[in-house]
Amino acid sequence: MKIIKKFLLIGIIIVLSFINYTFAEDISTNKPLIDTFNSTDAEFVEINLNSNSKIKDKFLSMEELNKLGVNLIDMLNIKGELTNKNNLNESDLKNYYSYELIRGKEQNHIIIYGRDDYNNYITAILLTYKDDYNTLEETDLVIDVINNDKNEVEKTKKRIKEIYSKLDSNPQFTTCIVGSFEGKLSSVDKYQVVSKALNATEGKKVEGVVDSSLVSISAYTPNIDKYIYTGKRKMNLNLALRYNDYEKKTYIWIGSPIITTGY
């Protein structure tokens, strides 16, 4: 499941680099999000912490980008040996990490995938790009962490902030908690789960999609500091439920301000 997410994340988190977040007071996102998850009585699976920020107002040469990528491996405490194997599985990550450099005419990027000293799954993307007329040049860094202990998320967030601080940058974060229920939930059960989650955080539904296979709800809560707009309405909470026929489980994703992992 984590390996599939790696490739889904690459597309999603690059897009996130261009989303403008609006911040209110500095209220922690993680506690209300964890409280919301706990209200559903789902079994915890993992928590996904995504960060992104512009780190330079210039297009980096391949040499400069590669130097930054090598330094990033040390800053992230990526463990194991470098391998040329692209499709690493979870057992591979105990001993290896991957480092992929992709060249393009107007953009180059590096993708690092491995595990850190805390056994978190790490995907880091360095992206440098420019437009046809060289009027826009920029280099961004995205760090995506999958943690198996939701109580460690604040410590993980602090470590990531320190990395961006070394690069004179201040990241934006999105957080997503994944859980599961045994079996296939009925429509009534799914409605009750969503209701519990929204009530726990004083959330109000903004929009949603409900069908036989998927429930996806966007909402706004005053208990979380950051928000984005969908149309003219604020949203900062995203809930989704989907049944996995292979595993015979119903998965739930709760993210803020949006879900940053494929579901």
PDB file of C-alpha atoms in Angstrom:
ATOM      1  CA  MET A   1       0.000   0.000   0.000  1.00  0.00           C
ATOM      2  CA  LYS A   2       2.833   2.418   0.882  1.00  0.00           C
ATOM      3  CA  ILE A   3       4.629   1.750  -2.408  1.00  0.00           C
ATOM      4  CA  ILE A   4       1.543   2.585  -4.462  1.00  0.00           C
ATOM      5  CA  LYS A   5       1.118   5.765  -2.451  1.00  0.00           C
ATOM      6  CA  LYS A   6       4.657   6.819  -3.312  1.00  0.00           C
ATOM      7  CA  PHE A   7       3.779   7.250  -6.967  1.00  0.00           C
ATOM      8  CA  LEU A   8       0.406   8.853  -6.258  1.00  0.00           C
ATOM      9  CA  LEU A   9       2.115  11.321  -3.954  1.00  0.00           C
ATOM     10  CA  ILE A  10       4.587  12.488  -6.564  1.00  0.00           C
ATOM     11  CA  GLY A  11       1.802  14.003  -8.645  1.00  0.00           C
ATOM     12  CA  ILE A  12      -0.280  15.213  -5.721  1.00  0.00           C
ATOM     13  CA  ILE A  13       2.439  16.890  -3.712  1.00  0.00           C
ATOM     14  CA  ILE A  14       3.915  18.741  -6.670  1.00  0.00           C
ATOM     15  CA  VAL A  15       0.469  20.267  -7.230  1.00  0.00           C
ATOM     16  CA  LEU A  16       0.340  21.196  -3.551  1.00  0.00           C
ATOM     17  CA  SER A  17       3.366  23.419  -4.055  1.00  0.00           C
ATOM     18  CA  PHE A  18       1.149  25.833  -5.990  1.00  0.00           C
ATOM     19  CA  ILE A  19      -1.766  25.973  -3.527  1.00  0.00           C
ATOM     20  CA  ASN A  20      -2.050  29.166  -1.504  1.00  0.00           C
ATOM     21  CA  TYR A  21      -2.996  28.581   2.120  1.00  0.00           C
ATOM     22  CA  THR A  22      -4.590  31.212   4.305  1.00  0.00           C
ATOM     23  CA  PHE A  23      -3.648  31.221   7.977  1.00  0.00           C
ATOM     24  CA  ALA A  24      -5.631  32.513  10.926  1.00  0.00           C
ATOM     25  CA  GLU A  25      -4.326  32.291  14.501  1.00  0.00           C
ATOM     26  CA  ASP A  26      -1.548  29.791  15.201  1.00  0.00           C
ATOM     27  CA  ILE A  27      -3.718  26.981  16.514  1.00  0.00           C
ATOM     28  CA  SER A  28      -2.249  23.493  16.220  1.00  0.00           C
ATOM     29  CA  THR A  29      -3.784  21.469  13.406  1.00  0.00           C
ATOM     30  CA  ASN A  30      -2.759  18.078  14.697  1.00  0.00           C
ATOM     31  CA  LYS A  31      -4.611  17.886  18.023  1.00  0.00           C
ATOM     32  CA  PRO A  32      -8.092  18.675  16.626  1.00  0.00           C
ATOM     33  CA  LEU A  33      -7.384  16.351  13.710  1.00  0.00           C
ATOM     34  CA  ILE A  34      -6.386  13.506  16.044  1.00  0.00           C
ATOM     35  CA  ASP A  35      -9.418  14.197  18.256  1.00  0.00           C
ATOM     36  CA  THR A  36     -11.609  14.028  15.156  1.00  0.00           C
ATOM     37  CA  PHE A  37     -10.081  10.706  14.149  1.00  0.00           C
ATOM     38  CA  ASN A  38     -10.437   9.254  17.647  1.00  0.00           C
ATOM     39  CA  SER A  39     -14.148  10.101  17.654  1.00  0.00           C
ATOM     40  CA  THR A  40     -14.735   7.684  14.753  1.00  0.00           C
ATOM     41  CA  ASP A  41     -13.452   4.632  16.701  1.00  0.00           C
ATOM     42  CA  ALA A  42     -11.494   3.535  13.620  1.00  0.00           C
ATOM     43  CA  GLU A  43      -8.346   1.469  13.998  1.00  0.00           C
ATOM     44  CA  PHE A  44      -5.306   3.658  13.398  1.00  0.00           C
ATOM     45  CA  VAL A  45      -3.206   2.739  10.347  1.00  0.00           C
ATOM     46  CA  GLU A  46      -0.824   5.655   9.742  1.00  0.00           C
ATOM     47  CA  ILE A  47      -0.472   9.408   9.660  1.00  0.00           C
ATOM     48  CA  ASN A  48       0.829  11.305   6.645  1.00  0.00           C
ATOM     49  CA  LEU A  49       2.585  14.646   7.115  1.00  0.00           C
ATOM     50  CA  ASN A  50       3.264  16.643   3.958  1.00  0.00           C
ATOM     51  CA  SER A  51       5.280  19.859   3.786  1.00  0.00           C
ATOM     52  CA  ASN A  52       6.256  22.119   0.924  1.00  0.00           C
ATOM     53  CA  SER A  53       7.938  25.448   0.388  1.00  0.00           C
ATOM     54  CA  LYS A  54       9.895  27.516  -2.081  1.00  0.00           C
ATOM     55  CA  ILE A  55      13.550  27.399  -1.043  1.00  0.00           C
ATOM     56  CA  LYS A  56      15.212  29.478  -3.784  1.00  0.00           C
ATOM     57  CA  ASP A  57      14.190  32.154  -6.287  1.00  0.00           C
ATOM     58  CA  LYS A  58      16.365  30.653  -8.997  1.00  0.00           C
ATOM     59  CA  PHE A  59      16.676  27.732 -11.382  1.00  0.00           C
ATOM     60  CA  LEU A  60      19.424  25.399 -10.170  1.00  0.00           C
ATOM     61  CA  SER A  61      21.925  23.679 -12.416  1.00  0.00           C
ATOM     62  CA  MET A  62      22.068  19.888 -12.244  1.00  0.00           C
ATOM     63  CA  GLU A  63      25.267  20.142 -10.219  1.00  0.00           C
ATOM     64  CA  GLU A  64      23.667  22.540  -7.730  1.00  0.00           C
ATOM     65  CA  LEU A  65      20.496  20.467  -7.495  1.00  0.00           C
ATOM     66  CA  ASN A  66      22.417  17.242  -6.953  1.00  0.00           C
ATOM     67  CA  LYS A  67      24.552  18.829  -4.235  1.00  0.00           C
ATOM     68  CA  LEU A  68      21.402  19.959  -2.453  1.00  0.00           C
ATOM     69  CA  GLY A  69      19.875  16.494  -2.826  1.00  0.00           C
ATOM     70  CA  VAL A  70      22.906  14.793  -1.275  1.00  0.00           C
ATOM     71  CA  ASN A  71      22.798  17.227   1.657  1.00  0.00           C
ATOM     72  CA  LEU A  72      19.091  16.561   2.066  1.00  0.00           C
ATOM     73  CA  ILE A  73      19.728  12.836   2.561  1.00  0.00           C
ATOM     74  CA  ASP A  74      21.871  13.701   5.587  1.00  0.00           C
ATOM     75  CA  MET A  75      19.393  16.244   6.937  1.00  0.00           C
ATOM     76  CA  LEU A  76      16.556  13.711   6.686  1.00  0.00           C
ATOM     77  CA  ASN A  77      18.664  11.006   8.349  1.00  0.00           C
ATOM     78  CA  ILE A  78      17.866   8.589   5.522  1.00  0.00           C
ATOM     79  CA  LYS A  79      19.355   5.207   6.394  1.00  0.00           C
ATOM     80  CA  GLY A  80      20.629   2.310   4.305  1.00  0.00           C
ATOM     81  CA  GLU A  81      22.594   2.145   1.073  1.00  0.00           C
ATOM     82  CA  LEU A  82      21.763   3.755  -2.252  1.00  0.00           C
ATOM     83  CA  THR A  83      20.233   1.388  -4.797  1.00  0.00           C
ATOM     84  CA  ASN A  84      19.393   1.787  -8.482  1.00  0.00           C
ATOM     85  CA  LYS A  85      16.251  -0.291  -8.012  1.00  0.00           C
ATOM     86  CA  ASN A  86      13.217   1.958  -8.596  1.00  0.00           C
ATOM     87  CA  ASN A  87      10.348  -0.120  -7.221  1.00  0.00           C
ATOM     88  CA  LEU A  88      11.467  -0.591  -3.640  1.00  0.00           C
ATOM     89  CA  ASN A  89       9.207  -2.626  -1.385  1.00  0.00           C
ATOM     90  CA  GLU A  90       8.946  -2.274   2.378  1.00  0.00           C
ATOM     91  CA  SER A  91      11.520  -4.972   3.090  1.00  0.00           C
ATOM     92  CA  ASP A  92      13.988  -3.221   0.736  1.00  0.00           C
ATOM     93  CA  LEU A  93      13.687  -0.013   2.732  1.00  0.00           C
ATOM     94  CA  LYS A  94      15.233  -1.654   5.779  1.00  0.00           C
ATOM     95  CA  ASN A  95      18.584  -1.603   3.985  1.00  0.00           C
ATOM     96  CA  TYR A  96      18.275   0.704   0.957  1.00  0.00           C
ATOM     97  CA  TYR A  97      16.991   4.033  -0.318  1.00  0.00           C
ATOM     98  CA  SER A  98      16.459   5.352  -3.838  1.00  0.00           C
ATOM     99  CA  TYR A  99      17.692   8.591  -5.397  1.00  0.00           C
ATOM    100  CA  GLU A 100      16.282   9.472  -8.799  1.00  0.00           C
ATOM    101  CA  LEU A 101      17.335  12.498 -10.844  1.00  0.00           C
ATOM    102  CA  ILE A 102      15.003  13.464 -13.690  1.00  0.00           C
ATOM    103  CA  ARG A 103      16.091  15.999 -16.305  1.00  0.00           C
ATOM    104  CA  GLY A 104      13.859  18.223 -18.398  1.00  0.00           C
ATOM    105  CA  LYS A 105      14.156  21.271 -20.623  1.00  0.00           C
ATOM    106  CA  GLU A 106      12.539  23.691 -18.201  1.00  0.00           C
ATOM    107  CA  GLN A 107      12.429  21.680 -15.007  1.00  0.00           C
ATOM    108  CA  ASN A 108      14.586  19.137 -13.222  1.00  0.00           C
ATOM    109  CA  HIS A 109      13.781  17.239 -10.086  1.00  0.00           C
ATOM    110  CA  ILE A 110      15.186  14.753  -7.634  1.00  0.00           C
ATOM    111  CA  ILE A 111      13.077  12.139  -5.865  1.00  0.00           C
ATOM    112  CA  ILE A 112      14.418  10.555  -2.684  1.00  0.00           C
ATOM    113  CA  TYR A 113      12.589   7.603  -1.159  1.00  0.00           C
ATOM    114  CA  GLY A 114      13.591   5.690   1.961  1.00  0.00           C
ATOM    115  CA  ARG A 115      13.287   5.418   5.724  1.00  0.00           C
ATOM    116  CA  ASP A 116      14.777   7.604   8.421  1.00  0.00           C
ATOM    117  CA  ASP A 117      16.267   6.768  11.809  1.00  0.00           C
ATOM    118  CA  TYR A 118      12.761   6.825  13.309  1.00  0.00           C
ATOM    119  CA  ASN A 119      11.485   4.246  10.771  1.00  0.00           C
ATOM    120  CA  ASN A 120       9.291   6.826   9.057  1.00  0.00           C
ATOM    121  CA  TYR A 121       8.747   6.400   5.319  1.00  0.00           C
ATOM    122  CA  ILE A 122      10.142   9.474   3.570  1.00  0.00           C
ATOM    123  CA  THR A 123       9.497  10.828   0.092  1.00  0.00           C
ATOM    124  CA  ALA A 124      11.356  14.062  -0.685  1.00  0.00           C
ATOM    125  CA  ILE A 125      11.147  15.972  -3.951  1.00  0.00           C
ATOM    126  CA  LEU A 126      13.428  18.787  -5.043  1.00  0.00           C
ATOM    127  CA  LEU A 127      11.938  20.610  -8.020  1.00  0.00           C
ATOM    128  CA  THR A 128      13.664  23.421  -9.920  1.00  0.00           C
ATOM    129  CA  TYR A 129      11.994  25.087 -12.899  1.00  0.00           C
ATOM    130  CA  LYS A 130      11.809  28.147 -15.144  1.00  0.00           C
ATOM    131  CA  ASP A 131       9.449  29.426 -17.827  1.00  0.00           C
ATOM    132  CA  ASP A 132      10.149  29.855 -21.541  1.00  0.00           C
ATOM    133  CA  TYR A 133      11.177  33.479 -21.138  1.00  0.00           C
ATOM    134  CA  ASN A 134      13.267  33.046 -17.968  1.00  0.00           C
ATOM    135  CA  THR A 135      11.002  35.514 -16.177  1.00  0.00           C
ATOM    136  CA  LEU A 136      10.128  32.966 -13.497  1.00  0.00           C
ATOM    137  CA  GLU A 137      12.708  30.788 -11.791  1.00  0.00           C
ATOM    138  CA  GLU A 138      12.071  28.815  -8.630  1.00  0.00           C
ATOM    139  CA  THR A 139      13.213  25.807  -6.612  1.00  0.00           C
ATOM    140  CA  ASP A 140      10.810  24.015  -4.274  1.00  0.00           C
ATOM    141  CA  LEU A 141      11.190  21.298  -1.678  1.00  0.00           C
ATOM    142  CA  VAL A 142       8.469  18.823  -0.741  1.00  0.00           C
ATOM    143  CA  ILE A 143       8.911  16.404   2.163  1.00  0.00           C
ATOM    144  CA  ASP A 144       6.300  13.720   2.754  1.00  0.00           C
ATOM    145  CA  VAL A 145       6.470  11.552   5.887  1.00  0.00           C
ATOM    146  CA  ILE A 146       4.416   8.467   6.757  1.00  0.00           C
ATOM    147  CA  ASN A 147       4.449   7.823  10.502  1.00  0.00           C
ATOM    148  CA  ASN A 148       3.039   4.776  12.266  1.00  0.00           C
ATOM    149  CA  ASP A 149       2.538   6.593  15.583  1.00  0.00           C
ATOM    150  CA  LYS A 150       0.079   9.471  15.603  1.00  0.00           C
ATOM    151  CA  ASN A 151       1.439  10.641  18.961  1.00  0.00           C
ATOM    152  CA  GLU A 152       4.837  11.368  17.373  1.00  0.00           C
ATOM    153  CA  VAL A 153       3.548  13.736  14.705  1.00  0.00           C
ATOM    154  CA  GLU A 154       4.468  16.947  16.562  1.00  0.00           C
ATOM    155  CA  LYS A 155       8.066  15.760  17.013  1.00  0.00           C
ATOM    156  CA  THR A 156       8.217  14.806  13.341  1.00  0.00           C
ATOM    157  CA  LYS A 157       6.828  18.191  12.338  1.00  0.00           C
ATOM    158  CA  LYS A 158       9.448  19.937  14.471  1.00  0.00           C
ATOM    159  CA  ARG A 159      12.272  18.001  12.777  1.00  0.00           C
ATOM    160  CA  ILE A 160      10.928  18.896   9.334  1.00  0.00           C
ATOM    161  CA  LYS A 161      10.651  22.572  10.283  1.00  0.00           C
ATOM    162  CA  GLU A 162      14.303  22.501  11.338  1.00  0.00           C
ATOM    163  CA  ILE A 163      15.302  21.203   7.902  1.00  0.00           C
ATOM    164  CA  TYR A 164      13.444  24.016   6.132  1.00  0.00           C
ATOM    165  CA  SER A 165      14.884  26.519   8.595  1.00  0.00           C
ATOM    166  CA  LYS A 166      18.406  25.478   7.543  1.00  0.00           C
ATOM    167  CA  LEU A 167      17.336  26.364   4.002  1.00  0.00           C
ATOM    168  CA  ASP A 168      15.934  29.748   5.143  1.00  0.00           C
ATOM    169  CA  SER A 169      12.394  28.661   4.381  1.00  0.00           C
ATOM    170  CA  ASN A 170       9.087  28.263   6.222  1.00  0.00           C
ATOM    171  CA  PRO A 171       6.994  25.284   5.054  1.00  0.00           C
ATOM    172  CA  GLN A 172       3.255  24.818   4.720  1.00  0.00           C
ATOM    173  CA  PHE A 173       1.901  21.553   6.125  1.00  0.00           C
ATOM    174  CA  THR A 174      -0.960  19.225   5.352  1.00  0.00           C
ATOM    175  CA  THR A 175      -1.807  16.291   7.599  1.00  0.00           C
ATOM    176  CA  CYS A 176      -3.796  13.140   6.867  1.00  0.00           C
ATOM    177  CA  ILE A 177      -4.702  10.327   9.266  1.00  0.00           C
ATOM    178  CA  VAL A 178      -5.626   6.923   7.849  1.00  0.00           C
ATOM    179  CA  GLY A 179      -7.695   4.354   9.735  1.00  0.00           C
ATOM    180  CA  SER A 180      -9.815   1.314   9.033  1.00  0.00           C
ATOM    181  CA  PHE A 181     -12.936  -0.592  10.072  1.00  0.00           C
ATOM    182  CA  GLU A 182     -13.390  -4.325   9.746  1.00  0.00           C
ATOM    183  CA  GLY A 183     -15.789  -5.269   6.971  1.00  0.00           C
ATOM    184  CA  LYS A 184     -17.943  -3.127   4.715  1.00  0.00           C
ATOM    185  CA  LEU A 185     -19.786  -0.312   6.448  1.00  0.00           C
ATOM    186  CA  SER A 186     -23.410   0.254   5.562  1.00  0.00           C
ATOM    187  CA  SER A 187     -24.612   3.650   4.344  1.00  0.00           C
ATOM    188  CA  VAL A 188     -26.035   4.308   7.803  1.00  0.00           C
ATOM    189  CA  ASP A 189     -22.736   3.399   9.464  1.00  0.00           C
ATOM    190  CA  LYS A 190     -20.778   5.678   7.133  1.00  0.00           C
ATOM    191  CA  TYR A 191     -23.192   8.534   7.816  1.00  0.00           C
ATOM    192  CA  GLN A 192     -22.716   8.035  11.562  1.00  0.00           C
ATOM    193  CA  VAL A 193     -18.921   8.024  11.215  1.00  0.00           C
ATOM    194  CA  VAL A 194     -18.960  11.305   9.280  1.00  0.00           C
ATOM    195  CA  SER A 195     -21.408  12.848  11.775  1.00  0.00           C
ATOM    196  CA  LYS A 196     -19.206  11.875  14.735  1.00  0.00           C
ATOM    197  CA  ALA A 197     -16.138  13.321  13.038  1.00  0.00           C
ATOM    198  CA  LEU A 198     -17.775  16.647  12.203  1.00  0.00           C
ATOM    199  CA  ASN A 199     -19.358  16.970  15.647  1.00  0.00           C
ATOM    200  CA  ALA A 200     -16.020  16.293  17.355  1.00  0.00           C
ATOM    201  CA  THR A 201     -14.429  19.307  15.686  1.00  0.00           C
ATOM    202  CA  GLU A 202     -17.518  21.549  15.336  1.00  0.00           C
ATOM    203  CA  GLY A 203     -17.207  21.122  11.592  1.00  0.00           C
ATOM    204  CA  LYS A 204     -19.762  22.132   8.981  1.00  0.00           C
ATOM    205  CA  LYS A 205     -20.056  20.369   5.644  1.00  0.00           C
ATOM    206  CA  VAL A 206     -19.118  22.505   2.627  1.00  0.00           C
ATOM    207  CA  GLU A 207     -19.581  19.986  -0.174  1.00  0.00           C
ATOM    208  CA  GLY A 208     -19.381  16.270  -0.745  1.00  0.00           C
ATOM    209  CA  VAL A 209     -19.700  13.223  -2.958  1.00  0.00           C
ATOM    210  CA  VAL A 210     -21.584  10.150  -1.773  1.00  0.00           C
ATOM    211  CA  ASP A 211     -22.117   6.984  -3.788  1.00  0.00           C
ATOM    212  CA  SER A 212     -22.077   3.238  -3.218  1.00  0.00           C
ATOM    213  CA  SER A 213     -18.275   2.997  -3.273  1.00  0.00           C
ATOM    214  CA  LEU A 214     -17.042   6.344  -1.952  1.00  0.00           C
ATOM    215  CA  VAL A 215     -17.874   9.022   0.574  1.00  0.00           C
ATOM    216  CA  SER A 216     -15.871  12.251   0.298  1.00  0.00           C
ATOM    217  CA  ILE A 217     -16.752  15.292   2.402  1.00  0.00           C
ATOM    218  CA  SER A 218     -15.178  18.753   2.510  1.00  0.00           C
ATOM    219  CA  ALA A 219     -15.869  20.775   5.641  1.00  0.00           C
ATOM    220  CA  TYR A 220     -14.819  23.813   7.635  1.00  0.00           C
ATOM    221  CA  THR A 221     -14.000  23.891  11.348  1.00  0.00           C
ATOM    222  CA  PRO A 222     -12.980  26.912  13.446  1.00  0.00           C
ATOM    223  CA  ASN A 223     -10.729  24.609  15.493  1.00  0.00           C
ATOM    224  CA  ILE A 224      -8.061  24.317  12.773  1.00  0.00           C
ATOM    225  CA  ASP A 225      -5.946  27.336  11.898  1.00  0.00           C
ATOM    226  CA  LYS A 226      -5.397  27.052   8.149  1.00  0.00           C
ATOM    227  CA  TYR A 227      -7.923  26.884   5.359  1.00  0.00           C
ATOM    228  CA  ILE A 228      -8.265  27.054   1.611  1.00  0.00           C
ATOM    229  CA  TYR A 229     -11.185  28.091  -0.548  1.00  0.00           C
ATOM    230  CA  THR A 230     -13.488  25.939  -2.601  1.00  0.00           C
ATOM    231  CA  GLY A 231     -15.320  28.499  -4.668  1.00  0.00           C
ATOM    232  CA  LYS A 232     -16.010  31.281  -2.186  1.00  0.00           C
ATOM    233  CA  ARG A 233     -16.296  29.009   0.842  1.00  0.00           C
ATOM    234  CA  LYS A 234     -13.592  28.136   3.341  1.00  0.00           C
ATOM    235  CA  MET A 235     -12.592  24.507   3.881  1.00  0.00           C
ATOM    236  CA  ASN A 236      -9.944  22.941   6.089  1.00  0.00           C
ATOM    237  CA  LEU A 237     -11.175  19.414   6.733  1.00  0.00           C
ATOM    238  CA  ASN A 238     -11.475  16.568   4.244  1.00  0.00           C
ATOM    239  CA  LEU A 239     -12.979  13.155   5.056  1.00  0.00           C
ATOM    240  CA  ALA A 240     -13.219  10.099   2.828  1.00  0.00           C
ATOM    241  CA  LEU A 241     -14.368   6.495   3.250  1.00  0.00           C
ATOM    242  CA  ARG A 242     -13.875   3.663   0.799  1.00  0.00           C
ATOM    243  CA  TYR A 243     -14.217  -0.112   1.028  1.00  0.00           C
ATOM    244  CA  ASN A 244     -11.233  -2.276   0.089  1.00  0.00           C
ATOM    245  CA  ASP A 245     -12.629  -5.551  -1.212  1.00  0.00           C
ATOM    246  CA  TYR A 246      -9.241  -7.288  -1.181  1.00  0.00           C
ATOM    247  CA  GLU A 247      -8.561  -6.525   2.485  1.00  0.00           C
ATOM    248  CA  LYS A 248     -12.230  -6.702   3.523  1.00  0.00           C
ATOM    249  CA  LYS A 249     -11.894  -3.385   5.326  1.00  0.00           C
ATOM    250  CA  THR A 250     -13.414   0.075   5.048  1.00  0.00           C
ATOM    251  CA  TYR A 251     -10.703   2.733   5.098  1.00  0.00           C
ATOM    252  CA  ILE A 252     -11.135   6.263   6.386  1.00  0.00           C
ATOM    253  CA  TRP A 253      -8.946   9.267   5.569  1.00  0.00           C
ATOM    254  CA  ILE A 254      -9.156  12.501   7.549  1.00  0.00           C
ATOM    255  CA  GLY A 255      -6.987  15.317   6.241  1.00  0.00           C
ATOM    256  CA  SER A 256      -6.416  19.018   6.762  1.00  0.00           C
ATOM    257  CA  PRO A 257      -6.845  21.147   4.791  1.00  0.00           C
ATOM    258  CA  ILE A 258      -7.129  18.405   2.155  1.00  0.00           C
ATOM    259  CA  ILE A 259      -6.271  14.721   1.837  1.00  0.00           C
ATOM    260  CA  THR A 260      -2.809  14.427   0.292  1.00  0.00           C
ATOM    261  CA  THR A 261      -2.717  10.705  -0.339  1.00  0.00           C
ATOM    262  CA  GLY A 262      -4.549   8.633  -2.904  1.00  0.00           C
ATOM    263  CA  TYR A 263      -7.774   6.954  -1.823  1.00  0.00           C
TER     264      TYR A 263
END
